[in-house]
Short mmCIF file of N, CA and C in Angstrom, two decimals:
data_model
loop_
_atom_site.label_atom_id
_atom_site.label_comp_id
_atom_site.label_asym_id
_atom_site.label_seq_id
_atom_site.Cartn_x
_atom_site.Cartn_y
_atom_site.Cartn_z
N MET A 26 -22.08 -110.62 11.69
CA MET A 26 -23.01 -110.00 10.78
C MET A 26 -23.01 -108.49 11.03
N PHE A 27 -23.03 -107.73 9.93
CA PHE A 27 -23.13 -106.28 10.06
C PHE A 27 -23.87 -105.73 8.86
N ALA A 28 -24.29 -104.48 8.98
CA ALA A 28 -25.01 -103.80 7.90
C ALA A 28 -24.56 -102.35 7.86
N ILE A 29 -24.79 -101.73 6.72
CA ILE A 29 -24.54 -100.30 6.58
C ILE A 29 -25.89 -99.65 6.32
N VAL A 30 -26.28 -98.73 7.22
CA VAL A 30 -27.57 -98.05 7.11
C VAL A 30 -27.35 -96.56 6.87
N LYS A 31 -28.36 -95.94 6.29
CA LYS A 31 -28.30 -94.51 6.00
C LYS A 31 -29.37 -93.81 6.82
N THR A 32 -28.96 -92.80 7.59
CA THR A 32 -29.90 -92.00 8.35
C THR A 32 -29.29 -90.64 8.63
N GLY A 33 -30.08 -89.62 8.55
CA GLY A 33 -29.61 -88.27 8.82
C GLY A 33 -28.57 -87.78 7.83
N GLY A 34 -28.60 -88.31 6.60
CA GLY A 34 -27.64 -87.90 5.59
C GLY A 34 -26.26 -88.53 5.76
N LYS A 35 -26.14 -89.49 6.67
CA LYS A 35 -24.86 -90.15 6.91
C LYS A 35 -25.04 -91.66 6.83
N GLN A 36 -23.93 -92.37 6.71
CA GLN A 36 -23.96 -93.83 6.66
C GLN A 36 -23.23 -94.38 7.88
N TYR A 37 -23.80 -95.44 8.48
CA TYR A 37 -23.24 -96.03 9.68
C TYR A 37 -23.12 -97.54 9.51
N ARG A 38 -22.03 -98.10 10.04
CA ARG A 38 -21.84 -99.55 10.06
C ARG A 38 -22.38 -100.03 11.41
N VAL A 39 -23.35 -100.95 11.37
CA VAL A 39 -23.97 -101.43 12.60
C VAL A 39 -23.93 -102.95 12.67
N ALA A 40 -23.87 -103.45 13.89
CA ALA A 40 -23.93 -104.87 14.17
C ALA A 40 -24.83 -105.06 15.39
N PRO A 41 -25.43 -106.24 15.56
CA PRO A 41 -26.29 -106.45 16.73
C PRO A 41 -25.53 -106.19 18.03
N GLY A 42 -26.16 -105.40 18.91
CA GLY A 42 -25.55 -105.06 20.19
C GLY A 42 -24.83 -103.71 20.19
N ASP A 43 -24.59 -103.14 19.02
CA ASP A 43 -23.91 -101.84 18.94
C ASP A 43 -24.79 -100.72 19.48
N ILE A 44 -24.15 -99.71 20.08
CA ILE A 44 -24.84 -98.51 20.54
C ILE A 44 -24.33 -97.35 19.70
N LEU A 45 -25.26 -96.63 19.07
CA LEU A 45 -24.90 -95.53 18.18
C LEU A 45 -25.60 -94.25 18.57
N ARG A 46 -24.95 -93.13 18.25
CA ARG A 46 -25.58 -91.81 18.37
C ARG A 46 -25.74 -91.24 16.98
N VAL A 47 -26.99 -90.98 16.60
CA VAL A 47 -27.30 -90.45 15.26
C VAL A 47 -28.08 -89.16 15.40
N GLU A 48 -28.30 -88.48 14.28
CA GLU A 48 -29.11 -87.26 14.29
C GLU A 48 -30.47 -87.57 14.91
N ARG A 49 -31.09 -86.58 15.53
CA ARG A 49 -32.34 -86.75 16.27
C ARG A 49 -33.41 -87.44 15.44
N LEU A 50 -34.02 -88.49 16.00
CA LEU A 50 -35.11 -89.23 15.38
C LEU A 50 -36.32 -89.17 16.30
N PRO A 51 -37.52 -89.19 15.75
CA PRO A 51 -38.71 -89.13 16.60
C PRO A 51 -38.86 -90.40 17.44
N GLY A 52 -39.39 -90.26 18.64
CA GLY A 52 -39.62 -91.40 19.51
C GLY A 52 -39.18 -91.11 20.93
N GLU A 53 -39.61 -91.96 21.84
CA GLU A 53 -39.28 -91.83 23.25
C GLU A 53 -38.36 -92.97 23.68
N ARG A 54 -37.81 -92.85 24.87
CA ARG A 54 -36.94 -93.89 25.42
C ARG A 54 -37.70 -95.21 25.50
N GLY A 55 -37.08 -96.28 25.03
CA GLY A 55 -37.71 -97.60 25.07
C GLY A 55 -38.48 -97.94 23.81
N ASP A 56 -38.73 -96.97 22.93
CA ASP A 56 -39.45 -97.23 21.68
C ASP A 56 -38.57 -98.02 20.72
N GLU A 57 -39.24 -98.79 19.86
CA GLU A 57 -38.53 -99.52 18.82
C GLU A 57 -38.31 -98.61 17.63
N ILE A 58 -37.15 -98.72 17.02
CA ILE A 58 -36.83 -97.89 15.86
C ILE A 58 -36.44 -98.81 14.72
N LEU A 59 -36.86 -98.45 13.50
CA LEU A 59 -36.66 -99.31 12.34
C LEU A 59 -35.97 -98.52 11.24
N PHE A 60 -34.88 -99.07 10.72
CA PHE A 60 -34.17 -98.45 9.60
C PHE A 60 -34.41 -99.28 8.35
N ASP A 61 -35.06 -98.68 7.36
CA ASP A 61 -35.36 -99.38 6.11
C ASP A 61 -34.29 -99.15 5.05
N GLU A 62 -33.53 -98.07 5.17
CA GLU A 62 -32.52 -97.75 4.17
C GLU A 62 -31.22 -98.48 4.49
N VAL A 63 -31.16 -99.75 4.08
CA VAL A 63 -29.98 -100.59 4.30
C VAL A 63 -29.23 -100.70 2.98
N LEU A 64 -27.98 -100.27 2.98
CA LEU A 64 -27.17 -100.23 1.75
C LEU A 64 -26.37 -101.51 1.53
N LEU A 65 -26.00 -102.20 2.62
CA LEU A 65 -25.19 -103.41 2.51
C LEU A 65 -25.44 -104.29 3.72
N VAL A 66 -25.47 -105.60 3.49
CA VAL A 66 -25.58 -106.58 4.58
C VAL A 66 -24.50 -107.63 4.36
N ALA A 67 -23.70 -107.89 5.39
CA ALA A 67 -22.65 -108.90 5.30
C ALA A 67 -22.82 -109.89 6.44
N ASP A 68 -22.79 -111.19 6.08
CA ASP A 68 -22.90 -112.26 7.06
C ASP A 68 -21.82 -113.29 6.74
N GLY A 69 -20.68 -113.17 7.39
CA GLY A 69 -19.57 -114.07 7.10
C GLY A 69 -19.03 -113.79 5.71
N ASP A 70 -19.08 -114.79 4.84
CA ASP A 70 -18.59 -114.64 3.47
C ASP A 70 -19.66 -114.12 2.52
N THR A 71 -20.92 -114.11 2.95
CA THR A 71 -22.02 -113.65 2.11
C THR A 71 -22.20 -112.15 2.25
N ILE A 72 -22.13 -111.45 1.13
CA ILE A 72 -22.30 -110.01 1.14
C ILE A 72 -23.38 -109.64 0.14
N GLN A 73 -24.36 -108.87 0.60
CA GLN A 73 -25.43 -108.37 -0.28
C GLN A 73 -25.28 -106.86 -0.38
N VAL A 74 -25.08 -106.39 -1.59
CA VAL A 74 -24.94 -104.96 -1.83
C VAL A 74 -26.17 -104.48 -2.57
N GLY A 75 -26.80 -103.44 -2.05
CA GLY A 75 -28.00 -102.91 -2.68
C GLY A 75 -27.67 -101.97 -3.81
N GLN A 76 -28.67 -101.77 -4.68
CA GLN A 76 -28.50 -100.84 -5.80
C GLN A 76 -29.71 -99.94 -5.90
N PRO A 77 -29.95 -98.96 -5.06
CA PRO A 77 -29.07 -98.53 -3.97
C PRO A 77 -29.36 -99.21 -2.64
N LEU A 78 -30.55 -99.85 -2.48
CA LEU A 78 -30.91 -100.46 -1.20
C LEU A 78 -31.05 -101.96 -1.33
N VAL A 79 -30.82 -102.69 -0.24
CA VAL A 79 -31.00 -104.14 -0.20
C VAL A 79 -32.49 -104.40 0.00
N GLU A 80 -33.08 -105.18 -0.90
CA GLU A 80 -34.53 -105.48 -0.84
C GLU A 80 -34.87 -106.26 0.43
N GLY A 81 -35.84 -105.78 1.18
CA GLY A 81 -36.35 -106.48 2.36
C GLY A 81 -35.45 -106.45 3.58
N ALA A 82 -34.34 -105.79 3.52
CA ALA A 82 -33.44 -105.73 4.67
C ALA A 82 -33.86 -104.59 5.59
N ARG A 83 -33.80 -104.86 6.90
CA ARG A 83 -34.14 -103.85 7.90
C ARG A 83 -33.23 -104.02 9.11
N VAL A 84 -33.06 -102.93 9.83
CA VAL A 84 -32.31 -102.96 11.08
C VAL A 84 -33.26 -102.49 12.18
N VAL A 85 -33.39 -103.29 13.22
CA VAL A 85 -34.30 -102.98 14.32
C VAL A 85 -33.47 -102.63 15.55
N GLY A 86 -33.86 -101.55 16.22
CA GLY A 86 -33.15 -101.13 17.41
C GLY A 86 -34.09 -100.57 18.46
N GLU A 87 -33.53 -100.20 19.59
CA GLU A 87 -34.32 -99.64 20.70
C GLU A 87 -33.68 -98.33 21.13
N ILE A 88 -34.51 -97.29 21.28
CA ILE A 88 -34.00 -95.98 21.69
C ILE A 88 -33.59 -96.03 23.16
N LEU A 89 -32.35 -95.62 23.41
CA LEU A 89 -31.84 -95.57 24.79
C LEU A 89 -31.93 -94.17 25.38
N ARG A 90 -31.72 -93.15 24.53
CA ARG A 90 -31.70 -91.79 25.05
C ARG A 90 -31.91 -90.77 23.95
N GLN A 91 -32.62 -89.69 24.28
CA GLN A 91 -32.73 -88.51 23.42
C GLN A 91 -31.97 -87.41 24.16
N GLY A 92 -31.02 -86.79 23.52
CA GLY A 92 -30.23 -85.81 24.25
C GLY A 92 -29.61 -84.75 23.36
N GLN A 93 -28.71 -83.98 23.98
CA GLN A 93 -27.97 -82.95 23.28
C GLN A 93 -26.48 -83.21 23.48
N ALA A 94 -25.71 -83.00 22.43
CA ALA A 94 -24.26 -83.18 22.50
C ALA A 94 -23.64 -82.02 23.26
N LYS A 95 -22.35 -82.10 23.50
CA LYS A 95 -21.64 -81.01 24.18
C LYS A 95 -21.69 -79.76 23.31
N LYS A 96 -21.63 -78.62 23.99
CA LYS A 96 -21.68 -77.35 23.28
C LYS A 96 -20.38 -77.10 22.51
N ILE A 97 -20.56 -76.62 21.28
CA ILE A 97 -19.40 -76.15 20.53
C ILE A 97 -19.54 -74.65 20.37
N VAL A 98 -18.41 -73.95 20.31
CA VAL A 98 -18.42 -72.49 20.18
C VAL A 98 -18.04 -72.13 18.76
N VAL A 99 -18.89 -71.33 18.12
CA VAL A 99 -18.61 -70.83 16.79
C VAL A 99 -18.19 -69.37 16.97
N PHE A 100 -16.91 -69.09 16.70
CA PHE A 100 -16.38 -67.75 16.93
C PHE A 100 -15.81 -67.20 15.63
N LYS A 101 -16.30 -66.04 15.24
CA LYS A 101 -15.82 -65.38 14.03
C LYS A 101 -15.16 -64.07 14.41
N LYS A 102 -14.07 -63.76 13.73
CA LYS A 102 -13.35 -62.53 14.04
C LYS A 102 -12.64 -62.04 12.79
N LYS A 103 -12.66 -60.72 12.60
CA LYS A 103 -11.88 -60.08 11.55
C LYS A 103 -10.93 -59.11 12.25
N ARG A 104 -9.67 -59.35 12.09
CA ARG A 104 -8.69 -58.54 12.82
C ARG A 104 -8.72 -57.08 12.36
N ARG A 105 -8.50 -56.23 13.32
CA ARG A 105 -8.41 -54.77 13.13
C ARG A 105 -9.72 -54.15 12.64
N LYS A 106 -10.83 -54.85 12.70
CA LYS A 106 -12.10 -54.30 12.21
C LYS A 106 -13.18 -54.24 13.30
N LYS A 107 -12.81 -54.58 14.53
CA LYS A 107 -13.76 -54.62 15.65
C LYS A 107 -14.97 -55.50 15.34
N TYR A 108 -14.73 -56.61 14.66
CA TYR A 108 -15.80 -57.54 14.31
C TYR A 108 -15.58 -58.85 15.04
N ARG A 109 -16.51 -59.19 15.93
CA ARG A 109 -16.47 -60.45 16.66
C ARG A 109 -17.88 -60.98 16.81
N ARG A 110 -18.07 -62.26 16.56
CA ARG A 110 -19.36 -62.92 16.76
C ARG A 110 -19.12 -64.24 17.48
N LYS A 111 -19.82 -64.42 18.57
CA LYS A 111 -19.69 -65.66 19.34
C LYS A 111 -21.06 -66.31 19.42
N GLN A 112 -21.10 -67.56 19.02
CA GLN A 112 -22.37 -68.30 19.02
C GLN A 112 -22.11 -69.72 19.48
N GLY A 113 -23.02 -70.28 20.24
CA GLY A 113 -22.90 -71.67 20.69
C GLY A 113 -23.91 -72.55 19.99
N HIS A 114 -23.61 -73.85 19.94
CA HIS A 114 -24.53 -74.79 19.30
C HIS A 114 -24.45 -76.13 20.02
N ARG A 115 -25.62 -76.73 20.27
CA ARG A 115 -25.70 -78.08 20.84
C ARG A 115 -26.56 -78.93 19.91
N GLN A 116 -25.94 -79.94 19.29
CA GLN A 116 -26.64 -80.79 18.33
C GLN A 116 -27.52 -81.79 19.07
N LEU A 117 -28.75 -81.97 18.60
CA LEU A 117 -29.66 -82.97 19.16
C LEU A 117 -29.29 -84.34 18.61
N TYR A 118 -29.39 -85.38 19.45
CA TYR A 118 -29.07 -86.72 18.99
C TYR A 118 -30.00 -87.75 19.61
N THR A 119 -30.00 -88.93 19.01
CA THR A 119 -30.72 -90.09 19.52
C THR A 119 -29.70 -91.21 19.69
N ALA A 120 -29.62 -91.78 20.87
CA ALA A 120 -28.75 -92.94 21.12
C ALA A 120 -29.64 -94.18 21.09
N PHE A 121 -29.23 -95.17 20.32
CA PHE A 121 -30.02 -96.40 20.24
C PHE A 121 -29.11 -97.61 20.21
N GLN A 122 -29.68 -98.76 20.57
CA GLN A 122 -28.95 -100.02 20.53
C GLN A 122 -29.56 -100.90 19.45
N VAL A 123 -28.71 -101.48 18.62
CA VAL A 123 -29.17 -102.35 17.53
C VAL A 123 -29.53 -103.71 18.13
N ARG A 124 -30.76 -104.14 17.87
CA ARG A 124 -31.21 -105.45 18.37
C ARG A 124 -30.94 -106.55 17.35
N GLU A 125 -31.38 -106.32 16.09
CA GLU A 125 -31.20 -107.36 15.09
C GLU A 125 -31.18 -106.78 13.69
N ILE A 126 -30.60 -107.55 12.79
CA ILE A 126 -30.56 -107.20 11.38
C ILE A 126 -31.38 -108.26 10.65
N ILE A 127 -32.43 -107.82 9.97
CA ILE A 127 -33.34 -108.73 9.26
C ILE A 127 -33.04 -108.65 7.76
N VAL A 128 -32.80 -109.81 7.16
CA VAL A 128 -32.51 -109.83 5.73
C VAL A 128 -33.71 -110.41 4.99
#
C-alpha cells in the first residue's frame, strides 16, 4: 500500500514505515503529524485517484527530527567587473516516519 501526499508545494510517495524529510512543519519530536492532502491511494490492484484529493484519506506519521540540511553556497560573479557575492543557506526540514495510511 502506498499514497501520494502533497506538502510544502511538493508531492511525495509514502508507504507505512517510510522515513521522509520534508519542508519544515510545526511540532516537536514525538508528535503525531497528519497529512490530509492525499492525491492517490494504491492498495494492490485497487487504485483511488482524487480529483484533486481522495475523500477521507489521511496519512498519519510521527515526527523524528526537526533540523537543518547541509549548507549550500550561493556564489555570484561577473567577470572583469569586481562583482562577487557569497551567501550560504541551510534549509529547515522535518523528518518523520509514516505510521499508517487511512482510507
